[in-house]
Amino acid sequence: MFCATDISVKVQDKMLIESVCFELHEGDWLMITGRNGAGKSTLINAISQKVNYSGKFEYEGQDIKYFKPNNFAKRIGVLKQGLSADYSFTVGEVVKLGRYAYSGGIFSALSELDEQMIENALEVTGLQSIVNQSILTLSGGELQRTFLAQLFAQDPKILILDEPTSHLDITFQKQIFDLIGEWLKQENKAVISVVHDLNLAKAYGTHTLLLNKGKTVAYGKSNEALSKENLEKAYSIDVYSLMQGLLGSWNGAKT
Amino acid sequence: MNGNMDSKLKLKKEGFGSLSFIIFGVLTLLTLILCVCVGSVNIPIIDVFKAIYSTIFRLPIPEGIAHSIIVSVRLPRVLSVALVGISLSICGAAMQGLLKNPLAEGSTLGVSSGASLGAVIAIAFGITIPGIPLAGTMIMALIFAFLSLVLILSLAYRLDFSLSTNTIILIGIIFSMFVNSLISLVITFAADKVKHITFWTMGSLAGSTYLNVAILFSVLVVFGGLILRFSTELNAFAIGEDNARNIGVNIKRVKFLILFSVAAIIGVCVSIGGTIGFVGLVVPHITRMLTGSNHKKLFPATIFTGAIFLMLSDLAARAILSPLELPIGVVTSFVGSIVFVLIFYRNRKKS
């Protein structure tokens, strides 16, 4: 349903991404991972049309560059890292904005479907009890869930997440990833997410795109892409043994 | 299903309730009457009503009341003040939402200074449009306001992509100083034409006419109305530009239309009243405390609070040293700089 062909991003003579390709089918969860500066976020910025790029992103055969903003939002939803709140909006107000792309004229009220999508988004993210609370008073995890609820209300086909849990503790990380996993079970959905944590990439991703210095090191089913050799190429250390060692320390603690 | 019903009830209505409309409306009207009555000559309320009533219905003017003071001096002035108050406050609220920066405002960004440079150039070099009074000054003020806005923002984006508070304010101050030096330069060369330098730097609405009222009103209806149409989009911008883009807002179009409207309103306000600083900072800030940040409530409330704030400031400017009169900008800047420091301090503490 989504296809990236030969994507390159160049900023001031520096290639941030070079000829990256990938494909996305219904039910796929593509993990983009690699070291700092590998070009992971740049790739996300290219999809969301924030930076200029060469190559082509296609959604169901159509170049997404020419989508109108509201049609874009109905198909592709992006959750960025490091969201902050400066003004006192309520959780409900933020989630409601997710239906913007579906609103008609200025005076049109929310439709039945809008209401239902908002309710549903609040329910699955467990935000119903704090719907009228100001976002200034939320914890990091609650704020992230609020924006996730907005995305669910927006109901795109493809969810793109740029390190959605990088500053959250392990409980919230699991919570967010499980929510997304549930969302993905619906019909005709796919997820792309940038993650640092290789454990998360392995546990949740169906496919992985491993980047290093803007180039593809490996791409394919997560199990194959995250092989010992590929990881060593991307991270220039023996990641596989490191992970095994870390796991071992837990096993040792058990006994 | 029960849970669904519960939270549906909990989702508050977004608009501005009719009760709030009535309360704010009555307060605004009372302030307006107070401002017409009080001044160097105090006029009883009953006389004010009589004078307005008889003017509207073209009745013979009753003797003994200060008819001309009310109808041809105070009323147009107070109405102009109220309209400028509303206009500047809406602009301030719009810019603060758009740039996600609670300190953004015409005077802090340097847009007002830019507009006054345009107006001063038009007056000094006699740029007019034949047949339409004030049009030359206004259009020059509008163009300069827009150019300043574009210049300041593109400079700010270049220096600091996140448009942090400090960067914007710093650029605004430096730009204002630069423009004010240019204004002084122009005035030195055309001293005979531009007499009141303090008018352009401090602002005053003394001597406003009904023509001014009509112009301010039309500009407010057209461009203020345009800004109010974008309440939802401004909510998204206030949460973050990325968020606005993500939910499907046409970022470039909305941004351009809002900035252009802001420039048009500030241009016209400055060409009529000079630079009246900090109104767009103080009013939205206080109003936000009452209504929250949702622009669907903030804007309607701002219409009333903006009018009240500037009418009271004008009253203070007239009353404090009566019979001497202070420029209205002195009062607003006095209040505004205190509020500015408070917001800045609070933001600092938060981050």
Coordinates of C-alpha atoms in Angstrom, one line a residue:
Chain A
M1 CA 0.0 0.0 0.0
F2 CA 3.0 2.3 0.5
C3 CA 6.2 2.4 -1.4
A4 CA 9.4 4.5 -1.1
T5 CA 11.6 4.5 -4.2
D6 CA 15.1 5.8 -4.3
I7 CA 14.7 8.5 -1.6
S8 CA 17.6 10.9 -1.1
V9 CA 17.8 14.0 1.0
K10 CA 20.6 16.5 0.5
V11 CA 21.2 19.4 2.8
Q12 CA 24.0 21.8 1.9
D13 CA 26.0 19.3 -0.1
K14 CA 25.7 16.7 2.6
M15 CA 23.8 13.5 1.8
L16 CA 21.6 12.8 4.8
I17 CA 19.8 9.9 3.1
E18 CA 21.0 8.1 0.0
S19 CA 18.8 6.0 -2.3
V20 CA 16.6 4.4 0.4
C21 CA 13.8 2.1 -0.7
F22 CA 11.2 0.2 1.2
E23 CA 7.7 -1.2 0.8
L24 CA 4.8 -1.5 3.2
H25 CA 1.9 -3.9 3.0
E26 CA -1.3 -4.2 5.1
G27 CA -0.5 -5.2 8.6
D28 CA 3.2 -4.4 8.4
W29 CA 5.1 -2.7 11.1
L30 CA 8.4 -1.4 9.7
M31 CA 11.0 -0.4 12.2
I32 CA 13.6 2.1 11.1
T33 CA 16.7 1.9 13.3
G34 CA 20.4 2.7 13.3
R35 CA 22.9 4.9 15.2
N36 CA 22.5 8.6 15.9
G37 CA 22.8 10.6 12.7
A38 CA 21.9 7.6 10.5
G39 CA 19.1 9.6 8.9
K40 CA 16.1 8.0 10.6
S41 CA 14.3 11.2 11.5
T42 CA 15.3 12.8 8.2
L43 CA 13.5 10.0 6.4
I44 CA 10.4 10.6 8.6
N45 CA 10.6 14.4 7.8
A46 CA 10.8 13.5 4.1
I47 CA 7.6 11.4 4.3
S48 CA 5.8 14.2 6.1
Q49 CA 7.0 16.7 3.4
K50 CA 9.0 18.8 5.9
V51 CA 12.2 18.5 3.9
N52 CA 12.9 18.4 0.2
Y53 CA 13.9 15.1 -1.2
S54 CA 14.4 13.3 -4.5
G55 CA 12.7 10.0 -5.3
K56 CA 9.1 9.1 -4.8
F57 CA 6.8 8.1 -2.0
E58 CA 3.7 6.4 -3.3
Y59 CA 0.5 5.6 -1.5
E60 CA -1.7 3.1 -3.5
G61 CA 0.2 4.2 -6.6
Q62 CA -0.3 7.9 -6.1
D63 CA 2.6 10.3 -5.4
I64 CA 2.0 11.7 -1.9
K65 CA 3.7 14.9 -2.8
Y66 CA 0.6 16.0 -4.6
F67 CA -1.9 15.2 -1.9
K68 CA -3.8 18.1 -0.4
P69 CA -3.0 18.6 3.3
N70 CA -6.3 17.2 4.5
N71 CA -6.2 14.2 2.1
F72 CA -2.7 13.6 3.3
A73 CA -3.8 13.6 6.9
K74 CA -6.6 11.1 6.2
R75 CA -4.0 8.6 4.8
I76 CA -0.8 9.3 6.8
G77 CA -0.5 10.3 10.4
V78 CA 2.7 11.3 12.1
L79 CA 3.6 11.4 15.8
K80 CA 6.8 13.3 16.5
Q81 CA 9.2 13.0 19.3
G82 CA 9.7 15.6 22.0
L83 CA 6.2 17.0 22.0
S84 CA 5.6 19.8 24.5
A85 CA 2.7 21.7 25.8
D86 CA 2.8 25.5 26.2
Y87 CA -0.8 26.6 26.3
S88 CA -3.5 25.2 28.5
F89 CA -5.6 23.1 26.2
T90 CA -7.7 20.2 27.5
V91 CA -7.0 16.6 26.5
G92 CA -10.4 16.5 24.8
E93 CA -9.6 19.7 22.7
V94 CA -6.3 18.1 21.5
V95 CA -7.9 14.8 20.6
K96 CA -10.8 16.6 18.8
L97 CA -8.3 18.3 16.5
G98 CA -7.6 14.9 15.0
R99 CA -10.9 15.2 13.1
Y100 CA -9.8 18.4 11.4
A101 CA -9.2 16.8 8.0
Y102 CA -12.8 15.6 7.9
S103 CA -14.4 18.9 8.9
G104 CA -16.4 20.6 6.2
G105 CA -17.0 24.3 6.3
I106 CA -16.2 26.6 9.2
F107 CA -19.7 26.3 10.7
S108 CA -20.0 22.5 10.4
A109 CA -20.4 20.8 13.7
L110 CA -18.8 17.4 14.6
S111 CA -20.6 14.6 12.8
E112 CA -21.8 11.4 14.5
L113 CA -18.8 9.6 13.1
D114 CA -16.4 12.3 14.4
E115 CA -17.9 12.0 17.9
Q116 CA -17.6 8.2 17.7
M117 CA -14.0 8.3 16.6
I118 CA -13.1 10.7 19.4
E119 CA -14.8 8.6 22.0
N120 CA -13.2 5.5 20.7
A121 CA -9.7 7.1 20.7
L122 CA -10.2 8.3 24.3
E123 CA -11.4 4.9 25.4
V124 CA -8.6 2.8 23.9
T125 CA -5.9 5.2 25.2
G126 CA -7.6 5.2 28.6
L127 CA -7.9 9.0 28.7
Q128 CA -11.6 9.3 29.4
S129 CA -11.2 10.2 33.1
I130 CA -8.9 13.1 32.3
V131 CA -10.6 14.4 29.2
N132 CA -11.1 17.9 30.6
Q133 CA -7.7 18.1 32.3
S134 CA -5.2 20.7 31.0
I135 CA -2.4 19.2 29.0
L136 CA 0.0 21.4 31.0
T137 CA -0.6 19.2 34.0
L138 CA 0.0 15.8 32.3
S139 CA 2.9 13.5 32.8
G140 CA 5.1 12.6 29.8
G141 CA 3.3 9.4 29.3
E142 CA -0.1 10.9 29.4
L143 CA 0.9 13.7 27.0
Q144 CA 2.2 11.1 24.5
R145 CA -1.0 9.1 24.9
T146 CA -3.1 12.3 24.3
F147 CA -1.3 12.8 20.9
L148 CA -1.6 9.2 20.1
A149 CA -5.4 9.5 20.8
Q150 CA -5.5 12.5 18.4
L151 CA -3.8 10.2 15.8
F152 CA -6.3 7.4 16.4
A153 CA -9.2 9.9 16.0
Q154 CA -7.5 11.1 12.8
D155 CA -7.8 7.5 11.6
P156 CA -5.0 7.4 9.0
K157 CA -4.1 4.3 7.1
I158 CA -0.4 4.5 7.9
L159 CA 0.9 5.6 11.3
I160 CA 4.4 7.1 11.3
L161 CA 6.1 7.4 14.7
D162 CA 9.4 9.2 15.3
E163 CA 10.8 7.7 18.5
P164 CA 7.4 7.9 20.2
T165 CA 8.7 6.6 23.5
S166 CA 12.3 7.7 23.7
H167 CA 12.0 9.7 26.9
L168 CA 9.3 7.5 28.5
D169 CA 10.0 4.9 31.2
I170 CA 9.7 1.2 30.3
T171 CA 6.1 0.9 31.5
F172 CA 4.9 3.6 29.2
Q173 CA 7.0 2.3 26.4
K174 CA 5.2 -1.0 26.5
Q175 CA 1.8 0.7 26.9
I176 CA 2.3 2.8 23.8
F177 CA 3.7 0.0 21.7
D178 CA 0.9 -2.4 22.8
L179 CA -1.7 0.3 21.9
I180 CA -0.2 0.7 18.4
G181 CA -0.1 -3.1 18.1
E182 CA -3.8 -3.3 18.8
W183 CA -4.5 -0.4 16.3
L184 CA -2.6 -2.3 13.6
K185 CA -4.9 -5.3 13.9
Q186 CA -7.6 -3.2 12.1
E187 CA -8.2 -3.6 8.4
N188 CA -5.9 -1.9 5.9
K189 CA -3.4 -0.4 8.4
A190 CA 0.4 -0.2 8.5
V191 CA 2.9 1.4 10.9
I192 CA 6.4 2.9 10.3
S193 CA 8.3 3.7 13.5
V194 CA 11.8 5.0 14.3
V195 CA 13.2 3.3 17.3
H196 CA 16.5 3.4 19.1
D197 CA 15.9 0.4 21.2
L198 CA 16.7 -2.8 19.3
N199 CA 14.7 -4.9 21.7
L200 CA 11.6 -3.0 20.8
A201 CA 12.4 -3.3 17.1
K202 CA 12.8 -7.0 17.4
A203 CA 9.8 -7.5 19.6
Y204 CA 7.2 -5.5 17.7
G205 CA 8.4 -5.0 14.2
T206 CA 7.5 -7.3 11.3
H207 CA 10.1 -5.6 9.1
T208 CA 13.3 -3.6 9.8
L209 CA 15.2 -1.0 7.9
L210 CA 18.7 -0.7 9.3
L211 CA 20.4 2.6 8.3
N212 CA 24.0 3.8 8.7
K213 CA 25.1 7.3 7.6
G214 CA 22.1 7.6 5.4
K215 CA 22.6 4.3 3.6
T216 CA 20.6 1.1 3.9
V217 CA 22.6 -1.6 5.7
A218 CA 19.8 -4.1 5.7
Y219 CA 16.2 -4.2 4.9
G220 CA 13.7 -7.1 5.2
K221 CA 11.9 -9.3 7.8
S222 CA 13.1 -8.2 11.2
N223 CA 14.7 -11.5 12.1
E224 CA 16.8 -11.5 8.9
A225 CA 17.6 -7.8 8.9
L226 CA 18.7 -7.7 12.5
S227 CA 21.3 -10.4 12.0
K228 CA 24.7 -10.5 13.8
E229 CA 26.6 -9.3 10.7
N230 CA 24.2 -6.5 9.8
L231 CA 24.1 -5.1 13.3
E232 CA 27.9 -5.1 13.4
K233 CA 28.1 -3.3 10.1
A234 CA 25.6 -0.6 11.3
Y235 CA 26.9 -0.1 14.8
S236 CA 30.6 -1.0 14.4
I237 CA 30.5 -3.1 17.5
D238 CA 29.3 -6.6 18.1
V239 CA 25.8 -5.7 19.1
Y240 CA 24.6 -9.3 19.1
S241 CA 27.0 -10.4 21.8
L242 CA 26.3 -7.3 23.7
M243 CA 22.6 -8.0 23.8
Q244 CA 23.2 -11.6 24.7
G245 CA 25.5 -10.4 27.5
L246 CA 22.9 -8.0 28.8
L247 CA 20.2 -10.7 28.7
G248 CA 22.6 -13.0 30.6
S249 CA 22.9 -10.5 33.4
W250 CA 19.1 -10.8 34.0
N251 CA 19.2 -14.5 33.8
G252 CA 22.0 -14.5 36.4
A253 CA 19.9 -12.3 38.7
K254 CA 17.0 -14.8 38.7
T255 CA 18.9 -17.6 40.3
Chain B
M1 CA -21.6 1.7 26.2
N2 CA -22.3 3.4 29.5
G3 CA -18.8 4.7 29.6
N4 CA -19.3 6.3 26.3
M5 CA -22.2 8.3 27.4
D6 CA -20.4 9.5 30.5
S7 CA -17.5 11.0 28.7
K8 CA -19.7 12.5 26.0
L9 CA -21.2 14.6 28.8
K10 CA -17.8 15.5 30.1
L11 CA -16.6 16.9 26.8
K12 CA -17.3 20.6 27.3
K13 CA -18.9 22.7 24.7
E14 CA -16.3 24.6 22.8
G15 CA -18.0 27.9 22.0
F16 CA -18.5 31.0 24.1
G17 CA -21.7 30.7 26.2
S18 CA -24.5 33.2 25.8
L19 CA -24.4 34.0 29.5
S20 CA -20.7 35.0 29.2
F21 CA -21.7 37.1 26.1
I22 CA -24.2 39.0 28.2
I23 CA -21.9 39.6 31.2
F24 CA -19.0 40.7 29.0
G25 CA -21.3 42.8 26.9
V26 CA -22.8 44.7 29.8
L27 CA -19.4 45.3 31.3
T28 CA -18.1 46.7 28.0
L29 CA -21.1 49.0 27.7
L30 CA -20.7 50.3 31.2
T31 CA -17.1 51.0 30.6
L32 CA -18.0 52.8 27.4
I33 CA -20.5 55.0 29.2
L34 CA -18.1 55.7 32.0
C35 CA -15.4 56.8 29.5
V36 CA -17.8 59.1 27.8
C37 CA -18.9 60.7 31.0
V38 CA -15.6 61.2 32.7
G39 CA -13.0 63.7 31.5
S40 CA -11.8 67.2 31.9
V41 CA -15.5 68.1 32.1
N42 CA -17.6 65.5 33.9
I43 CA -21.0 65.0 32.3
P44 CA -24.0 63.4 34.0
I45 CA -25.0 60.1 32.5
I46 CA -28.5 61.2 31.7
D47 CA -27.1 64.1 29.6
V48 CA -25.0 61.6 27.6
F49 CA -28.1 59.5 26.8
K50 CA -30.1 62.6 25.9
A51 CA -27.4 63.9 23.6
I52 CA -26.9 60.6 21.8
Y53 CA -30.7 60.0 21.6
S54 CA -31.4 63.4 20.1
T55 CA -28.6 63.2 17.6
I56 CA -29.7 59.8 16.3
F57 CA -33.3 60.8 15.9
R58 CA -32.4 64.3 14.8
L59 CA -34.3 66.0 17.6
P60 CA -33.6 69.5 18.6
I61 CA -30.7 69.6 21.0
P62 CA -31.7 70.2 24.6
E63 CA -30.1 73.2 26.3
G64 CA -27.5 73.0 29.0
I65 CA -25.8 69.8 28.2
A66 CA -22.4 69.6 26.7
H67 CA -23.7 68.2 23.5
S68 CA -20.7 68.9 21.3
I69 CA -18.3 67.5 23.8
I70 CA -20.2 64.2 23.9
V71 CA -21.1 63.7 20.3
S72 CA -18.2 65.2 18.4
V73 CA -15.3 64.7 20.8
R74 CA -15.7 62.0 23.3
L75 CA -17.9 59.5 21.6
P76 CA -15.8 59.1 18.4
R77 CA -12.6 58.9 20.6
V78 CA -14.0 56.3 22.9
L79 CA -15.3 54.2 20.0
S80 CA -11.9 54.5 18.2
V81 CA -10.2 53.4 21.4
A82 CA -12.5 50.4 21.8
L83 CA -12.0 49.3 18.2
V84 CA -8.2 49.7 18.4
G85 CA -8.3 47.7 21.6
I86 CA -10.2 44.9 20.0
S87 CA -8.1 44.9 16.9
L88 CA -4.7 44.9 18.6
S89 CA -5.8 42.2 21.1
I90 CA -7.1 39.9 18.3
C91 CA -3.8 40.4 16.5
G92 CA -1.8 39.6 19.6
A93 CA -3.8 36.5 20.4
A94 CA -3.5 35.3 16.8
M95 CA 0.3 35.8 16.7
Q96 CA 0.8 34.1 20.1
G97 CA -1.1 31.1 18.8
L98 CA 0.5 31.0 15.4
L99 CA 4.1 31.2 16.7
K100 CA 3.4 29.3 19.9
N101 CA 4.9 32.1 21.8
P102 CA 3.0 33.9 24.6
L103 CA 5.2 37.0 24.2
A104 CA 4.6 37.6 20.5
E105 CA 2.7 40.8 19.8
G106 CA 2.8 43.8 17.4
S107 CA 5.1 45.9 19.5
T108 CA 7.3 43.2 20.9
L109 CA 8.0 41.8 17.4
G110 CA 8.6 45.3 15.9
V111 CA 5.7 45.1 13.5
S112 CA 4.1 48.3 15.0
S113 CA 7.4 50.2 14.6
G114 CA 7.6 49.0 11.0
A115 CA 4.1 50.2 10.3
S116 CA 4.9 53.6 11.8
L117 CA 8.0 53.9 9.6
G118 CA 5.7 53.4 6.6
A119 CA 3.2 56.0 7.9
V120 CA 5.9 58.5 8.6
I121 CA 7.5 58.1 5.2
A122 CA 4.1 58.6 3.6
I123 CA 3.5 61.8 5.5
A124 CA 7.0 63.1 5.1
F125 CA 7.1 62.6 1.3
G126 CA 3.5 63.4 0.8
I127 CA 2.4 60.0 -0.5
T128 CA -1.3 60.1 -0.9
I129 CA -4.0 58.5 -2.9
P130 CA -6.2 61.3 -4.5
G131 CA -9.8 61.3 -3.3
I132 CA -9.4 58.9 -0.4
P133 CA -8.3 60.6 2.8
L134 CA -5.7 58.8 4.9
A135 CA -5.3 56.0 2.3
G136 CA -1.7 56.8 1.4
T137 CA -0.6 56.6 5.0
M138 CA -2.6 53.5 5.7
I139 CA -1.4 51.6 2.7
M140 CA 2.2 52.5 3.4
A141 CA 1.8 51.4 7.1
L142 CA 0.2 48.2 6.0
I143 CA 3.0 47.4 3.5
F144 CA 5.7 48.2 6.0
A145 CA 3.9 46.1 8.7
F146 CA 3.8 43.1 6.4
L147 CA 7.4 43.5 5.2
S148 CA 8.6 43.8 8.8
L149 CA 6.7 40.7 9.8
V150 CA 8.2 38.7 6.9
L151 CA 11.7 40.1 7.6
I152 CA 11.6 39.4 11.3
L153 CA 10.2 35.9 11.0
S154 CA 12.5 34.8 8.2
L155 CA 15.4 36.2 10.2
A156 CA 14.2 34.4 13.3
Y157 CA 13.7 31.1 11.4
R158 CA 17.2 31.3 10.1
L159 CA 18.8 31.9 13.5
D160 CA 16.7 29.5 15.5
F161 CA 14.3 27.1 13.7
S162 CA 12.2 26.4 16.8
L163 CA 11.4 30.2 17.1
S164 CA 12.2 30.2 20.8
T165 CA 10.8 33.1 22.8
N166 CA 14.2 34.6 23.4
T167 CA 15.2 34.7 19.8
I168 CA 12.0 36.3 18.6
I169 CA 12.0 39.0 21.3
L170 CA 15.6 39.8 20.8
I171 CA 15.1 40.3 17.1
G172 CA 12.0 42.3 17.7
I173 CA 13.8 44.7 20.0
I174 CA 16.7 45.1 17.7
F175 CA 14.4 45.6 14.7
S176 CA 12.4 48.2 16.7
M177 CA 15.5 50.2 17.6
F178 CA 16.7 50.1 14.0
V179 CA 13.3 51.2 12.7
N180 CA 13.0 53.9 15.3
S181 CA 16.3 55.4 14.3
L182 CA 15.1 55.5 10.7
I183 CA 11.9 57.2 11.8
S184 CA 13.9 59.9 13.6
L185 CA 16.0 60.3 10.5
V186 CA 13.0 60.8 8.3
I187 CA 11.5 63.2 10.8
T188 CA 14.7 65.2 10.9
F189 CA 14.5 65.7 7.2
A190 CA 10.9 66.6 7.1
A191 CA 10.4 68.2 10.5
D192 CA 7.8 70.6 9.2
K193 CA 5.5 67.8 8.1
V194 CA 5.8 65.3 10.8
K195 CA 5.4 67.3 14.0
H196 CA 4.5 64.9 16.6
I197 CA 7.3 62.3 16.9
T198 CA 5.9 61.2 20.2
F199 CA 2.6 60.4 18.4
W200 CA 4.3 57.7 16.4
T201 CA 6.4 56.3 19.2
M202 CA 3.9 56.5 22.1
G203 CA 0.5 56.6 20.4
S204 CA -2.6 58.6 21.0
L205 CA -6.2 58.5 19.9
A206 CA -7.1 62.1 20.9
G207 CA -8.9 63.8 18.1
S208 CA -10.3 60.7 16.5
T209 CA -13.2 61.3 14.1
Y210 CA -16.2 59.2 13.0
L211 CA -14.2 58.6 9.8
N212 CA -11.5 56.9 11.9
V213 CA -14.2 54.9 13.6
A214 CA -15.7 53.7 10.3
I215 CA -12.3 52.7 8.9
L216 CA -11.3 50.8 12.1
F217 CA -14.6 49.1 12.1
S218 CA -14.5 47.9 8.5
V219 CA -10.9 46.7 8.8
L220 CA -11.8 44.9 12.0
V221 CA -14.8 43.2 10.4
V222 CA -12.9 42.1 7.3
F223 CA -9.5 41.0 8.6
G224 CA -10.6 40.3 12.2
G225 CA -13.3 38.1 10.8
L226 CA -10.8 36.3 8.7
I227 CA -8.6 35.6 11.7
L228 CA -11.5 34.4 13.7
R229 CA -12.4 31.9 11.0
F230 CA -9.1 30.2 11.6
S231 CA -9.8 29.5 15.3
T232 CA -9.4 25.7 14.9
E233 CA -6.2 26.1 12.9
L234 CA -4.8 28.4 15.5
N235 CA -5.5 25.9 18.2
A236 CA -3.5 23.4 16.2
F237 CA -0.6 25.9 15.7
A238 CA -0.7 26.8 19.5
I239 CA -0.1 23.1 20.2
G240 CA 2.7 23.0 17.6
E241 CA 3.2 23.7 13.9
D242 CA 4.1 20.0 13.4
N243 CA 0.8 19.1 15.0
A244 CA -1.0 21.5 12.7
R245 CA 0.7 20.0 9.6
N246 CA 0.0 16.5 10.8
I247 CA -3.8 16.9 11.3
G248 CA -4.0 18.3 7.8
V249 CA -3.9 22.1 8.1
N250 CA -2.7 23.9 5.0
I251 CA 0.2 25.4 6.8
K252 CA 1.4 27.9 4.2
R253 CA -2.0 29.2 3.3
V254 CA -3.2 29.7 6.8
K255 CA 0.0 31.2 8.0
F256 CA 0.0 33.7 5.1
L257 CA -3.6 34.7 5.5
I258 CA -3.2 35.2 9.3
L259 CA 0.0 37.2 9.0
F260 CA -1.4 39.3 6.2
S261 CA -4.5 40.1 8.3
V262 CA -2.4 40.9 11.3
A263 CA -0.3 43.3 9.2
A264 CA -3.4 45.0 7.7
I265 CA -5.0 45.5 11.1
I266 CA -1.8 46.8 12.8
G267 CA -1.0 49.0 9.8
V268 CA -4.4 50.7 10.0
C269 CA -4.3 51.0 13.8
V270 CA -0.8 52.5 13.8
S271 CA -1.7 55.0 11.0
I272 CA -4.6 56.2 13.1
G273 CA -3.4 55.9 16.6
G274 CA 0.4 55.5 16.5
T275 CA 2.2 52.7 18.3
I276 CA 0.2 51.7 21.3
G277 CA 2.4 49.0 22.7
F278 CA 1.7 45.8 24.6
V279 CA -2.1 45.8 24.2
G280 CA -1.9 42.6 22.2
L281 CA 0.2 41.1 25.0
V282 CA -1.7 42.1 28.1
V283 CA -5.3 41.5 26.9
P284 CA -4.9 37.9 25.5
H285 CA -2.9 37.0 28.6
I286 CA -5.5 38.1 31.0
T287 CA -8.3 36.7 28.9
R288 CA -6.6 33.3 28.7
M289 CA -6.8 33.1 32.4
L290 CA -10.5 33.5 32.2
T291 CA -11.3 31.3 29.2
G292 CA -8.4 28.9 28.7
S293 CA -6.3 28.8 25.5
N294 CA -9.0 27.5 23.1
H295 CA -9.2 30.2 20.4
K296 CA -12.9 29.5 20.0
K297 CA -13.5 31.0 23.4
L298 CA -10.5 33.2 23.6
F299 CA -11.3 35.3 20.5
P300 CA -14.9 36.2 21.5
A301 CA -13.9 37.1 25.0
T302 CA -11.0 39.1 23.7
I303 CA -13.4 41.3 21.7
F304 CA -14.8 42.5 25.0
T305 CA -11.7 42.5 27.2
G306 CA -9.7 44.3 24.5
A307 CA -12.2 47.1 24.3
I308 CA -12.5 47.4 28.0
F309 CA -8.7 47.4 28.6
L310 CA -7.9 50.1 26.1
M311 CA -10.9 52.3 27.1
L312 CA -9.8 52.2 30.7
S313 CA -6.2 52.9 29.7
D314 CA -7.4 55.9 27.7
L315 CA -9.4 57.0 30.7
A316 CA -6.4 56.8 32.9
A317 CA -4.3 58.7 30.3
R318 CA -6.9 61.5 30.5
A319 CA -7.6 61.4 34.2
I320 CA -4.2 60.9 36.0
L321 CA -2.7 64.3 35.3
S322 CA -6.0 66.1 34.3
P323 CA -6.2 68.6 32.7
L324 CA -2.9 67.4 31.2
E325 CA -3.2 64.4 29.0
L326 CA -0.7 61.5 28.7
P327 CA -0.3 59.6 25.5
I328 CA -2.3 56.4 25.8
G329 CA 0.8 54.3 24.9
V330 CA 2.4 55.5 28.1
V331 CA -0.3 53.8 30.2
T332 CA -0.4 50.6 28.1
S333 CA 3.4 50.3 28.1
F334 CA 3.5 50.8 31.8
V335 CA 1.0 48.0 32.5
G336 CA 2.4 45.9 29.6
S337 CA 6.0 45.8 30.6
I338 CA 5.0 44.5 34.0
V339 CA 2.9 41.8 32.5
F340 CA 5.7 41.0 30.0
V341 CA 8.1 40.4 32.9
L342 CA 5.6 38.2 34.7
I343 CA 5.0 36.0 31.6
F344 CA 8.7 35.8 30.9
Y345 CA 9.5 34.9 34.5
R346 CA 6.8 32.2 34.6
N347 CA 7.9 30.7 31.3
R348 CA 11.5 30.6 32.5
K349 CA 10.5 28.9 35.7
K350 CA 8.5 26.3 33.7
S351 CA 11.4 25.3 31.5

